[in-house]
PDB file of C-alpha atoms and ligand atoms in Angstrom:
ATOM      1  CA  MET A 440     100.985 107.259  79.429  1.00  0.00           C
ATOM      2  CA  GLU A 441     103.847 109.837  80.565  1.00  0.00           C
ATOM      3  CA  ARG A 442     102.288 111.664  83.251  1.00  0.00           C
ATOM      4  CA  VAL A 443     104.906 111.027  85.801  1.00  0.00           C
ATOM      5  CA  LYS A 444     107.586 109.792  83.517  1.00  0.00           C
ATOM      6  CA  GLY A 445     110.801 109.008  84.953  1.00  0.00           C
ATOM      7  CA  LYS A 446     109.896 109.973  88.529  1.00  0.00           C
ATOM      8  CA  VAL A 447     110.900 107.886  91.453  1.00  0.00           C
ATOM      9  CA  ALA A 448     107.815 107.385  93.689  1.00  0.00           C
ATOM     10  CA  ILE A 449     107.577 105.733  96.999  1.00  0.00           C
ATOM     11  CA  VAL A 450     104.317 104.487  97.851  1.00  0.00           C
ATOM     12  CA  THR A 451     103.951 103.107 101.537  1.00  0.00           C
ATOM     13  CA  GLY A 452     101.731  99.987 102.367  1.00  0.00           C
ATOM     14  CA  SER A 453     101.761  99.077  98.434  1.00  0.00           C
ATOM     15  CA  THR A 454     101.694  95.496  98.884  1.00  0.00           C
ATOM     16  CA  TYR A 455      98.122  95.236  98.352  1.00  0.00           C
ATOM     17  CA  GLY A 456      94.786  97.589  98.242  1.00  0.00           C
ATOM     18  CA  ILE A 457      94.835 101.072  97.590  1.00  0.00           C
ATOM     19  CA  GLY A 458      98.919 101.561  97.729  1.00  0.00           C
ATOM     20  CA  GLU A 459      98.981  98.850  95.044  1.00  0.00           C
ATOM     21  CA  ALA A 460      96.632 100.437  92.983  1.00  0.00           C
ATOM     22  CA  ILE A 461      98.586 103.754  93.300  1.00  0.00           C
ATOM     23  CA  ALA A 462     102.133 101.847  92.453  1.00  0.00           C
ATOM     24  CA  LYS A 463     100.548 100.676  89.405  1.00  0.00           C
ATOM     25  CA  VAL A 464      99.002 103.833  88.160  1.00  0.00           C
ATOM     26  CA  LEU A 465     101.937 105.958  88.810  1.00  0.00           C
ATOM     27  CA  ALA A 466     103.930 103.062  87.203  1.00  0.00           C
ATOM     28  CA  LYS A 467     102.018 102.603  84.026  1.00  0.00           C
ATOM     29  CA  GLU A 468     102.662 106.704  83.545  1.00  0.00           C
ATOM     30  CA  GLY A 469     105.889 106.472  83.676  1.00  0.00           C
ATOM     31  CA  ALA A 470     107.181 106.682  87.007  1.00  0.00           C
ATOM     32  CA  ILE A 471     109.566 104.164  89.001  1.00  0.00           C
ATOM     33  CA  ALA A 472     107.251 102.591  91.773  1.00  0.00           C
ATOM     34  CA  ILE A 473     109.018 101.931  95.110  1.00  0.00           C
ATOM     35  CA  VAL A 474     106.636  99.460  96.449  1.00  0.00           C
ATOM     36  CA  THR A 475     107.049  98.818 100.322  1.00  0.00           C
ATOM     37  CA  GLY A 476     105.207  97.124 103.135  1.00  0.00           C
ATOM     38  CA  ARG A 477     106.226  94.031 105.347  1.00  0.00           C
ATOM     39  CA  THR A 478     104.757  91.318 103.561  1.00  0.00           C
ATOM     40  CA  GLU A 479     107.247  90.437 100.747  1.00  0.00           C
ATOM     41  CA  LYS A 480     105.511  87.914  99.143  1.00  0.00           C
ATOM     42  CA  GLU A 481     102.624  90.446  97.972  1.00  0.00           C
ATOM     43  CA  GLY A 482     105.162  93.224  97.346  1.00  0.00           C
ATOM     44  CA  LEU A 483     107.202  90.908  94.956  1.00  0.00           C
ATOM     45  CA  ARG A 484     104.152  90.294  93.289  1.00  0.00           C
ATOM     46  CA  VAL A 485     103.284  93.630  92.579  1.00  0.00           C
ATOM     47  CA  ILE A 486     106.524  94.535  91.278  1.00  0.00           C
ATOM     48  CA  GLU A 487     106.182  91.543  89.051  1.00  0.00           C
ATOM     49  CA  GLU A 488     102.547  92.496  87.742  1.00  0.00           C
ATOM     50  CA  ILE A 489     104.245  95.865  86.830  1.00  0.00           C
ATOM     51  CA  LYS A 490     107.027  94.501  85.112  1.00  0.00           C
ATOM     52  CA  VAL A 491     104.778  92.085  82.868  1.00  0.00           C
ATOM     53  CA  SER A 492     102.857  95.588  82.033  1.00  0.00           C
ATOM     54  CA  GLY A 493     105.809  97.157  80.887  1.00  0.00           C
ATOM     55  CA  GLY A 494     106.625  99.276  83.750  1.00  0.00           C
ATOM     56  CA  GLU A 495     109.788  99.692  86.343  1.00  0.00           C
ATOM     57  CA  ALA A 496     109.280  98.808  90.009  1.00  0.00           C
ATOM     58  CA  GLU A 497     111.547  97.940  93.056  1.00  0.00           C
ATOM     59  CA  TYR A 498     110.240  96.224  96.182  1.00  0.00           C
ATOM     60  CA  TYR A 499     111.489  97.163  99.718  1.00  0.00           C
ATOM     61  CA  SER A 500     110.668  95.808 103.039  1.00  0.00           C
ATOM     62  CA  LEU A 501     109.394  98.625 105.109  1.00  0.00           C
ATOM     63  CA  ASP A 502     107.744  98.811 108.293  1.00  0.00           C
ATOM     64  CA  VAL A 503     106.767 102.447 108.695  1.00  0.00           C
ATOM     65  CA  THR A 504     107.019 102.215 112.447  1.00  0.00           C
ATOM     66  CA  ASP A 505     110.689 101.214 112.593  1.00  0.00           C
ATOM     67  CA  GLU A 506     112.505 104.599 112.079  1.00  0.00           C
ATOM     68  CA  MET A 507     115.880 102.924 111.223  1.00  0.00           C
ATOM     69  CA  ARG A 508     114.358 100.984 108.158  1.00  0.00           C
ATOM     70  CA  VAL A 509     112.730 104.150 106.974  1.00  0.00           C
ATOM     71  CA  LYS A 510     115.743 105.995 106.808  1.00  0.00           C
ATOM     72  CA  THR A 511     117.653 103.096 104.884  1.00  0.00           C
ATOM     73  CA  VAL A 512     115.219 102.744 102.457  1.00  0.00           C
ATOM     74  CA  ALA A 513     115.307 106.441 101.735  1.00  0.00           C
ATOM     75  CA  SER A 514     118.803 106.849 101.581  1.00  0.00           C
ATOM     76  CA  ALA A 515     119.149 103.535  99.614  1.00  0.00           C
ATOM     77  CA  VAL A 516     116.413 104.813  97.083  1.00  0.00           C
ATOM     78  CA  TYR A 517     118.329 108.198  96.429  1.00  0.00           C
ATOM     79  CA  ASP A 518     121.354 106.388  96.308  1.00  0.00           C
ATOM     80  CA  LYS A 519     120.431 104.171  93.590  1.00  0.00           C
ATOM     81  CA  HIS A 520     118.438 106.776  91.466  1.00  0.00           C
ATOM     82  CA  GLY A 521     119.906 110.441  92.683  1.00  0.00           C
ATOM     83  CA  LYS A 522     116.427 111.650  93.588  1.00  0.00           C
ATOM     84  CA  ILE A 523     113.007 111.031  95.200  1.00  0.00           C
ATOM     85  CA  ASP A 524     110.225 112.457  93.459  1.00  0.00           C
ATOM     86  CA  ILE A 525     107.013 111.922  95.027  1.00  0.00           C
ATOM     87  CA  LEU A 526     106.132 109.995  98.516  1.00  0.00           C
ATOM     88  CA  VAL A 527     102.822 108.828  98.802  1.00  0.00           C
ATOM     89  CA  ASN A 528     101.969 108.055 102.820  1.00  0.00           C
ATOM     90  CA  ASN A 529      99.464 105.312 102.418  1.00  0.00           C
ATOM     91  CA  ALA A 530     100.241 102.620 105.082  1.00  0.00           C
ATOM     92  CA  GLY A 531      97.527 102.467 107.471  1.00  0.00           C
ATOM     93  CA  ILE A 532      95.453 100.094 109.611  1.00  0.00           C
ATOM     94  CA  ALA A 533      91.775 100.401 111.134  1.00  0.00           C
ATOM     95  CA  GLY A 534      92.280  99.653 114.618  1.00  0.00           C
ATOM     96  CA  PRO A 535      89.367  98.318 116.781  1.00  0.00           C
ATOM     97  CA  ASN A 536      86.039  98.955 115.712  1.00  0.00           C
ATOM     98  CA  LYS A 537      84.458  99.508 119.474  1.00  0.00           C
ATOM     99  CA  PRO A 538      83.882 102.790 121.374  1.00  0.00           C
ATOM    100  CA  THR A 539      86.582 105.244 122.627  1.00  0.00           C
ATOM    101  CA  HIS A 540      86.140 103.898 126.522  1.00  0.00           C
ATOM    102  CA  GLU A 541      86.702 100.668 125.410  1.00  0.00           C
ATOM    103  CA  TYR A 542      89.856 100.996 124.047  1.00  0.00           C
ATOM    104  CA  THR A 543      93.073 100.018 125.938  1.00  0.00           C
ATOM    105  CA  ARG A 544      95.898 102.800 125.368  1.00  0.00           C
ATOM    106  CA  GLU A 545      98.195  99.838 123.599  1.00  0.00           C
ATOM    107  CA  GLU A 546      95.281  99.669 121.018  1.00  0.00           C
ATOM    108  CA  TRP A 547      94.951 103.238 120.351  1.00  0.00           C
ATOM    109  CA  GLU A 548      98.444 103.962 120.375  1.00  0.00           C
ATOM    110  CA  GLN A 549      99.176 101.271 117.853  1.00  0.00           C
ATOM    111  CA  VAL A 550      96.704 102.778 115.372  1.00  0.00           C
ATOM    112  CA  PHE A 551      98.582 106.447 115.893  1.00  0.00           C
ATOM    113  CA  ASP A 552     102.290 104.521 115.549  1.00  0.00           C
ATOM    114  CA  VAL A 553     101.151 103.526 111.868  1.00  0.00           C
ATOM    115  CA  ASN A 554      98.777 105.802 110.646  1.00  0.00           C
ATOM    116  CA  VAL A 555     100.404 109.221 112.257  1.00  0.00           C
ATOM    117  CA  THR A 556     104.202 108.617 113.344  1.00  0.00           C
ATOM    118  CA  GLY A 557     104.491 106.086 110.257  1.00  0.00           C
ATOM    119  CA  ALA A 558     103.850 108.994 107.854  1.00  0.00           C
ATOM    120  CA  PHE A 559     105.783 111.635 109.970  1.00  0.00           C
ATOM    121  CA  LEU A 560     108.877 108.972 109.839  1.00  0.00           C
ATOM    122  CA  CYS A 561     108.442 108.927 106.275  1.00  0.00           C
ATOM    123  CA  THR A 562     108.124 112.502 105.369  1.00  0.00           C
ATOM    124  CA  LYS A 563     110.733 113.318 108.080  1.00  0.00           C
ATOM    125  CA  HIS A 564     113.565 110.921 106.378  1.00  0.00           C
ATOM    126  CA  VAL A 565     112.550 111.759 102.257  1.00  0.00           C
ATOM    127  CA  VAL A 566     112.072 115.842 102.536  1.00  0.00           C
ATOM    128  CA  PRO A 567     115.817 116.529 102.985  1.00  0.00           C
ATOM    129  CA  TYR A 568     116.392 114.606  99.641  1.00  0.00           C
ATOM    130  CA  MET A 569     113.591 116.882  98.449  1.00  0.00           C
ATOM    131  CA  GLN A 570     114.936 119.888  99.765  1.00  0.00           C
ATOM    132  CA  LYS A 571     118.303 118.761  98.115  1.00  0.00           C
ATOM    133  CA  GLN A 572     116.921 118.795  94.709  1.00  0.00           C
ATOM    134  CA  LYS A 573     114.480 121.385  94.935  1.00  0.00           C
ATOM    135  CA  SER A 574     111.152 119.612  94.162  1.00  0.00           C
ATOM    136  CA  GLY A 575     108.958 116.834  95.500  1.00  0.00           C
ATOM    137  CA  ASN A 576     105.488 115.763  96.114  1.00  0.00           C
ATOM    138  CA  ILE A 577     104.048 113.984  99.093  1.00  0.00           C
ATOM    139  CA  ILE A 578     100.411 113.057  99.536  1.00  0.00           C
ATOM    140  CA  TYR A 579      98.914 111.950 102.951  1.00  0.00           C
ATOM    141  CA  ILE A 580      96.281 109.400 102.176  1.00  0.00           C
ATOM    142  CA  SER A 581      93.680 110.538 105.003  1.00  0.00           C
ATOM    143  CA  SER A 582      90.259 109.380 105.039  1.00  0.00           C
ATOM    144  CA  ILE A 583      86.185 110.549 104.396  1.00  0.00           C
ATOM    145  CA  TYR A 584      86.902 109.883 108.438  1.00  0.00           C
ATOM    146  CA  GLY A 585      89.527 112.423 108.704  1.00  0.00           C
ATOM    147  CA  ILE A 586      86.669 114.903 107.827  1.00  0.00           C
ATOM    148  CA  VAL A 587      83.550 113.925 109.006  1.00  0.00           C
ATOM    149  CA  GLY A 588      82.837 111.398 112.166  1.00  0.00           C
ATOM    150  CA  ALA A 589      80.572 108.005 112.373  1.00  0.00           C
ATOM    151  CA  PRO A 590      80.169 105.907 115.211  1.00  0.00           C
ATOM    152  CA  ASP A 591      82.877 103.594 114.835  1.00  0.00           C
ATOM    153  CA  VAL A 592      86.645 103.283 114.840  1.00  0.00           C
ATOM    154  CA  PRO A 593      87.323 105.918 116.853  1.00  0.00           C
ATOM    155  CA  ALA A 594      91.236 106.014 116.775  1.00  0.00           C
ATOM    156  CA  TYR A 595      91.572 105.464 112.962  1.00  0.00           C
ATOM    157  CA  HIS A 596      89.181 108.675 113.064  1.00  0.00           C
ATOM    158  CA  ALA A 597      91.445 110.745 114.953  1.00  0.00           C
ATOM    159  CA  THR A 598      94.464 109.751 113.203  1.00  0.00           C
ATOM    160  CA  LYS A 599      92.994 110.391 109.595  1.00  0.00           C
ATOM    161  CA  ALA A 600      92.328 113.819 110.792  1.00  0.00           C
ATOM    162  CA  ALA A 601      95.798 114.102 111.790  1.00  0.00           C
ATOM    163  CA  ASN A 602      97.006 113.296 108.369  1.00  0.00           C
ATOM    164  CA  ARG A 603      94.730 115.823 106.978  1.00  0.00           C
ATOM    165  CA  VAL A 604      96.325 118.718 108.987  1.00  0.00           C
ATOM    166  CA  MET A 605     100.019 117.280 108.601  1.00  0.00           C
ATOM    167  CA  ALA A 606      99.562 117.755 104.850  1.00  0.00           C
ATOM    168  CA  LYS A 607      98.599 121.235 105.152  1.00  0.00           C
ATOM    169  CA  ILE A 608     101.401 122.051 107.891  1.00  0.00           C
ATOM    170  CA  ASP A 609     104.006 120.321 105.639  1.00  0.00           C
ATOM    171  CA  ALA A 610     102.643 122.285 102.499  1.00  0.00           C
ATOM    172  CA  LEU A 611     103.387 125.347 104.197  1.00  0.00           C
ATOM    173  CA  LEU A 612     106.619 124.852 105.757  1.00  0.00           C
ATOM    174  CA  TYR A 613     108.356 123.477 102.301  1.00  0.00           C
ATOM    175  CA  ALA A 614     106.335 125.220  99.776  1.00  0.00           C
ATOM    176  CA  ARG A 615     109.579 127.510  99.458  1.00  0.00           C
ATOM    177  CA  ASP A 616     111.653 124.032  98.599  1.00  0.00           C
ATOM    178  CA  ASN A 617     109.097 123.539  95.739  1.00  0.00           C
ATOM    179  CA  ILE A 618     107.888 120.547  97.702  1.00  0.00           C
ATOM    180  CA  ARG A 619     103.836 120.456  97.315  1.00  0.00           C
ATOM    181  CA  VAL A 620     101.989 118.359  99.878  1.00  0.00           C
ATOM    182  CA  ASN A 621      98.357 117.530  99.610  1.00  0.00           C
ATOM    183  CA  SER A 622      95.985 114.923 101.268  1.00  0.00           C
ATOM    184  CA  VAL A 623      93.645 112.641  99.771  1.00  0.00           C
ATOM    185  CA  HIS A 624      90.026 111.464 101.390  1.00  0.00           C
ATOM    186  CA  PRO A 625      88.561 108.230  99.967  1.00  0.00           C
ATOM    187  CA  GLY A 626      85.093 106.825 100.806  1.00  0.00           C
ATOM    188  CA  PHE A 627      84.852 103.566 101.288  1.00  0.00           C
ATOM    189  CA  ILE A 628      86.916 101.671  98.830  1.00  0.00           C
ATOM    190  CA  LEU A 629      87.063  97.956  98.460  1.00  0.00           C
ATOM    191  CA  THR A 630      90.256  96.729  99.817  1.00  0.00           C
ATOM    192  CA  PRO A 631      91.418  93.811 102.195  1.00  0.00           C
ATOM    193  CA  MET A 632      90.665  96.932 104.963  1.00  0.00           C
ATOM    194  CA  VAL A 633      87.327  97.051 104.118  1.00  0.00           C
ATOM    195  CA  GLU A 634      86.559  93.060 103.484  1.00  0.00           C
ATOM    196  CA  ASN A 635      87.924  92.784 107.131  1.00  0.00           C
ATOM    197  CA  PHE A 636      85.805  95.321 108.373  1.00  0.00           C
ATOM    198  CA  LEU A 637      82.571  93.874 106.568  1.00  0.00           C
ATOM    199  CA  LYS A 638      83.529  90.220 108.072  1.00  0.00           C
ATOM    200  CA  GLU A 639      84.123  91.564 111.621  1.00  0.00           C
ATOM    201  CA  GLN A 640      80.665  93.274 111.265  1.00  0.00           C
ATOM    202  CA  SER A 641      79.023  90.432 110.105  1.00  0.00           C
ATOM    203  CA  ALA A 642      80.327  88.246 112.761  1.00  0.00           C
ATOM    204  CA  LYS A 643      79.212  90.578 115.370  1.00  0.00           C
ATOM    205  CA  SER A 644      75.550  91.544 113.785  1.00  0.00           C
ATOM    206  CA  GLY A 645      74.750  88.032 112.046  1.00  0.00           C
ATOM    207  CA  ILE A 646      74.050  90.158 108.893  1.00  0.00           C
ATOM    208  CA  SER A 647      75.199  88.783 105.878  1.00  0.00           C
ATOM    209  CA  ILE A 648      78.629  90.581 104.163  1.00  0.00           C
ATOM    210  CA  GLU A 649      76.440  90.855 101.119  1.00  0.00           C
ATOM    211  CA  GLU A 650      73.653  92.782 102.730  1.00  0.00           C
ATOM    212  CA  LEU A 651      76.264  94.849 105.031  1.00  0.00           C
ATOM    213  CA  LYS A 652      78.208  95.841 101.705  1.00  0.00           C
ATOM    214  CA  LYS A 653      74.740  96.991 100.105  1.00  0.00           C
ATOM    215  CA  GLY A 654      74.256  99.114 103.568  1.00  0.00           C
ATOM    216  CA  LEU A 655      77.845 100.839 102.594  1.00  0.00           C
ATOM    217  CA  ASP A 656      76.988 101.474  99.060  1.00  0.00           C
ATOM    218  CA  THR A 657      73.613 103.139  99.720  1.00  0.00           C
ATOM    219  CA  MET A 658      75.654 105.667 102.009  1.00  0.00           C
ATOM    220  CA  HIS A 659      77.621 106.614  98.661  1.00  0.00           C
ATOM    221  CA  PRO A 660      75.027 108.784  96.892  1.00  0.00           C
ATOM    222  CA  ILE A 661      76.994 107.793  93.499  1.00  0.00           C
ATOM    223  CA  GLY A 662      75.023 104.443  94.513  1.00  0.00           C
ATOM    224  CA  HIS A 663      78.330 102.077  95.505  1.00  0.00           C
ATOM    225  CA  ILE A 664      81.575 102.270  97.112  1.00  0.00           C
ATOM    226  CA  GLY A 665      84.572 102.758  95.026  1.00  0.00           C
ATOM    227  CA  GLU A 666      87.634 101.070  93.924  1.00  0.00           C
ATOM    228  CA  PRO A 667      91.231 101.184  94.662  1.00  0.00           C
ATOM    229  CA  GLN A 668      92.181 103.089  91.316  1.00  0.00           C
ATOM    230  CA  ASP A 669      89.068 105.590  91.976  1.00  0.00           C
ATOM    231  CA  ILE A 670      91.812 106.856  94.599  1.00  0.00           C
ATOM    232  CA  ALA A 671      95.106 106.005  92.501  1.00  0.00           C
ATOM    233  CA  TYR A 672      93.835 108.417  89.773  1.00  0.00           C
ATOM    234  CA  GLY A 673      93.579 111.348  92.315  1.00  0.00           C
ATOM    235  CA  VAL A 674      96.730 110.790  93.547  1.00  0.00           C
ATOM    236  CA  LEU A 675      98.247 110.691  89.758  1.00  0.00           C
ATOM    237  CA  TYR A 676      96.851 114.033  89.156  1.00  0.00           C
ATOM    238  CA  LEU A 677      98.309 115.363  92.502  1.00  0.00           C
ATOM    239  CA  VAL A 678     101.686 114.333  91.858  1.00  0.00           C
ATOM    240  CA  SER A 679     101.757 115.238  87.851  1.00  0.00           C
ATOM    241  CA  ASP A 680     102.749 118.639  86.746  1.00  0.00           C
ATOM    242  CA  GLU A 681      99.427 119.158  85.743  1.00  0.00           C
ATOM    243  CA  ALA A 682      98.735 120.119  89.459  1.00  0.00           C
ATOM    244  CA  LYS A 683     101.643 122.763  89.489  1.00  0.00           C
ATOM    245  CA  PHE A 684      99.703 125.179  91.527  1.00  0.00           C
ATOM    246  CA  VAL A 685      98.075 122.637  94.048  1.00  0.00           C
ATOM    247  CA  THR A 686      99.535 122.377  97.500  1.00  0.00           C
ATOM    248  CA  GLY A 687      97.965 122.049 101.128  1.00  0.00           C
ATOM    249  CA  SER A 688      94.697 120.727  99.137  1.00  0.00           C
ATOM    250  CA  GLU A 689      91.962 118.208 100.211  1.00  0.00           C
ATOM    251  CA  LEU A 690      90.847 116.108  97.404  1.00  0.00           C
ATOM    252  CA  ILE A 691      88.060 113.731  98.389  1.00  0.00           C
ATOM    253  CA  ILE A 692      86.811 110.989  96.208  1.00  0.00           C
ATOM    254  CA  ASP A 693      83.861 109.467  97.889  1.00  0.00           C
ATOM    255  CA  GLY A 694      81.148 109.407  95.232  1.00  0.00           C
ATOM    256  CA  GLY A 695      79.395 112.010  97.308  1.00  0.00           C
ATOM    257  CA  TYR A 696      79.441 110.954 101.063  1.00  0.00           C
ATOM    258  CA  THR A 697      80.602 113.962 102.597  1.00  0.00           C
ATOM    259  CA  THR A 698      78.211 116.280 100.446  1.00  0.00           C
ATOM    260  CA  THR A 699      74.827 115.355 102.562  1.00  0.00           C
TER     261      THR A 699
HETATM  262  P1  NAP B1214      94.763  97.641 103.300  1.00  0.00           P
HETATM  263  O1  NAP B1214      94.023  96.924 102.292  1.00  0.00           O
HETATM  264  O2  NAP B1214      94.537  97.177 104.848  1.00  0.00           O
HETATM  265  O3  NAP B1214      96.316  97.541 103.061  1.00  0.00           O
HETATM  266  C1  NAP B1214      97.215  98.294 103.882  1.00  0.00           C
HETATM  267  C2  NAP B1214      98.262  98.657 103.468  1.00  0.00           C
HETATM  268  O4  NAP B1214      99.336  98.964 104.292  1.00  0.00           O
HETATM  269  C3  NAP B1214      99.007  97.162 102.943  1.00  0.00           C
HETATM  270  O5  NAP B1214      99.958  97.368 101.846  1.00  0.00           O
HETATM  271  C4  NAP B1214      99.841  96.907 104.218  1.00  0.00           C
HETATM  272  O6  NAP B1214     101.022  96.355 103.862  1.00  0.00           O
HETATM  273  C5  NAP B1214     100.272  98.164 104.718  1.00  0.00           C
HETATM  274  N1  NAP B1214     100.503  98.343 106.011  1.00  0.00           N
HETATM  275  C6  NAP B1214      99.995  97.979 107.143  1.00  0.00           C
HETATM  276  N2  NAP B1214     100.778  98.449 108.442  1.00  0.00           N
HETATM  277  C7  NAP B1214     101.914  98.659 107.506  1.00  0.00           C
HETATM  278  C8  NAP B1214     103.283  99.069 108.822  1.00  0.00           C
HETATM  279  N3  NAP B1214     103.227  98.957 109.833  1.00  0.00           N
HETATM  280  N4  NAP B1214     104.205  99.385 107.828  1.00  0.00           N
HETATM  281  C9  NAP B1214     104.184  99.317 106.451  1.00  0.00           C
HETATM  282  N5  NAP B1214     103.024  99.093 105.577  1.00  0.00           N
HETATM  283  C10 NAP B1214     102.066  98.710 106.755  1.00  0.00           C
HETATM  284  O7  NAP B1214      94.082  99.322 103.645  1.00  0.00           O
HETATM  285  P2  NAP B1214      93.738 100.016 102.536  1.00  0.00           P
HETATM  286  O8  NAP B1214      91.970 100.050 102.373  1.00  0.00           O
HETATM  287  O9  NAP B1214      94.312 100.143 101.181  1.00  0.00           O
HETATM  288  O10 NAP B1214      94.164 101.593 102.600  1.00  0.00           O
HETATM  289  C11 NAP B1214      95.211 101.955 102.385  1.00  0.00           C
HETATM  290  C12 NAP B1214      94.877 103.447 102.879  1.00  0.00           C
HETATM  291  O11 NAP B1214      93.809 104.379 102.621  1.00  0.00           O
HETATM  292  C13 NAP B1214      94.993 103.721 104.724  1.00  0.00           C
HETATM  293  O12 NAP B1214      95.731 104.901 104.784  1.00  0.00           O
HETATM  294  C14 NAP B1214      93.486 103.548 104.554  1.00  0.00           C
HETATM  295  O13 NAP B1214      93.666 104.759 106.009  1.00  0.00           O
HETATM  296  C15 NAP B1214      93.172 104.736 103.871  1.00  0.00           C
HETATM  297  N6  NAP B1214      91.863 104.731 103.605  1.00  0.00           N
HETATM  298  C16 NAP B1214      91.024 103.222 102.973  1.00  0.00           C
HETATM  299  C17 NAP B1214      89.650 103.752 102.723  1.00  0.00           C
HETATM  300  C18 NAP B1214      88.914 102.315 102.376  1.00  0.00           C
HETATM  301  O14 NAP B1214      87.658 102.331 102.663  1.00  0.00           O
HETATM  302  N7  NAP B1214      89.754 101.224 101.939  1.00  0.00           N
HETATM  303  C19 NAP B1214      89.192 104.677 103.054  1.00  0.00           C
HETATM  304  C20 NAP B1214      89.734 105.540 103.418  1.00  0.00           C
HETATM  305  C21 NAP B1214      91.025 105.885 103.453  1.00  0.00           C
HETATM  306  P3  NAP B1214     101.751  95.089 104.480  1.00  0.00           P
HETATM  307  O15 NAP B1214     100.827  94.183 105.617  1.00  0.00           O
HETATM  308  O16 NAP B1214     102.406  94.057 103.645  1.00  0.00           O
HETATM  309  O17 NAP B1214     102.995  95.962 105.534  1.00  0.00           O
END
């Protein structure tokens, strides 16, 4: 129950989906979960649920594309707790599902703004505190879509590949500061992001959401898509001291999707 006891963990985009599960699992294992995102109602719900289960959590409103706000939140958390042990760069959007040549520049840039620049800004404003304390853990939530291709969401693929390499570069840059940096690569996980993806696909194709979901299930050799907790436990391992020799690595959690 205490694999990350007393650690201060900022999880971006933890108002729902995978981020919510990460915040809850870290809190269950003793961390102070700093829940962040734009939807205050959901953020307050998540921290309430953590507290009811006996964990510690705080909510900060945070749009990762707003550099001033990122800086303010990082400094507020550090001032209050005297440290920031963990940063999980999880906030992300899928962007439009259409071929590359049909993207507008604005649509393309919006996906990069959240998934790449947002993660960069959070790392930028948290690393100096980690350097000061000579310890830290950063996770980039990439995707199987940062490793293999598929004929959909092209900007998303590009951003997730960027996240994968950002983790490796930061692992090298900050290894001597005792800051470990790793990426995590989920397969399809049932969250609002995937629910919306299925709804859009169903509206376009006329195929029912249930049928489309079955199709996604069969793409994973294990026979089904994953749950947010499947990812959260991978993150827990990487940020715990059990993984003290693990940096610059990529943890694929995908029910076998990328093995074929
Ligand atoms: P989701 O259900 O859509 O949740 C996304 C989270 O990101 C929400 O908490 C949302 O909160 C937050 N967010 C979105 N834009 C933001 C912004 N500008 N600033 C701050 N927070 C923002 O997505 P998910 O499926 O949980 O995905 C989480 C991460 O896992 C993403 O990086 C995604 O690429 C990755 N991933 C997901 C899957 C999957 O199958 N679900 C697979 C591979 C990788 P607010 O709206 O409250 O801001």
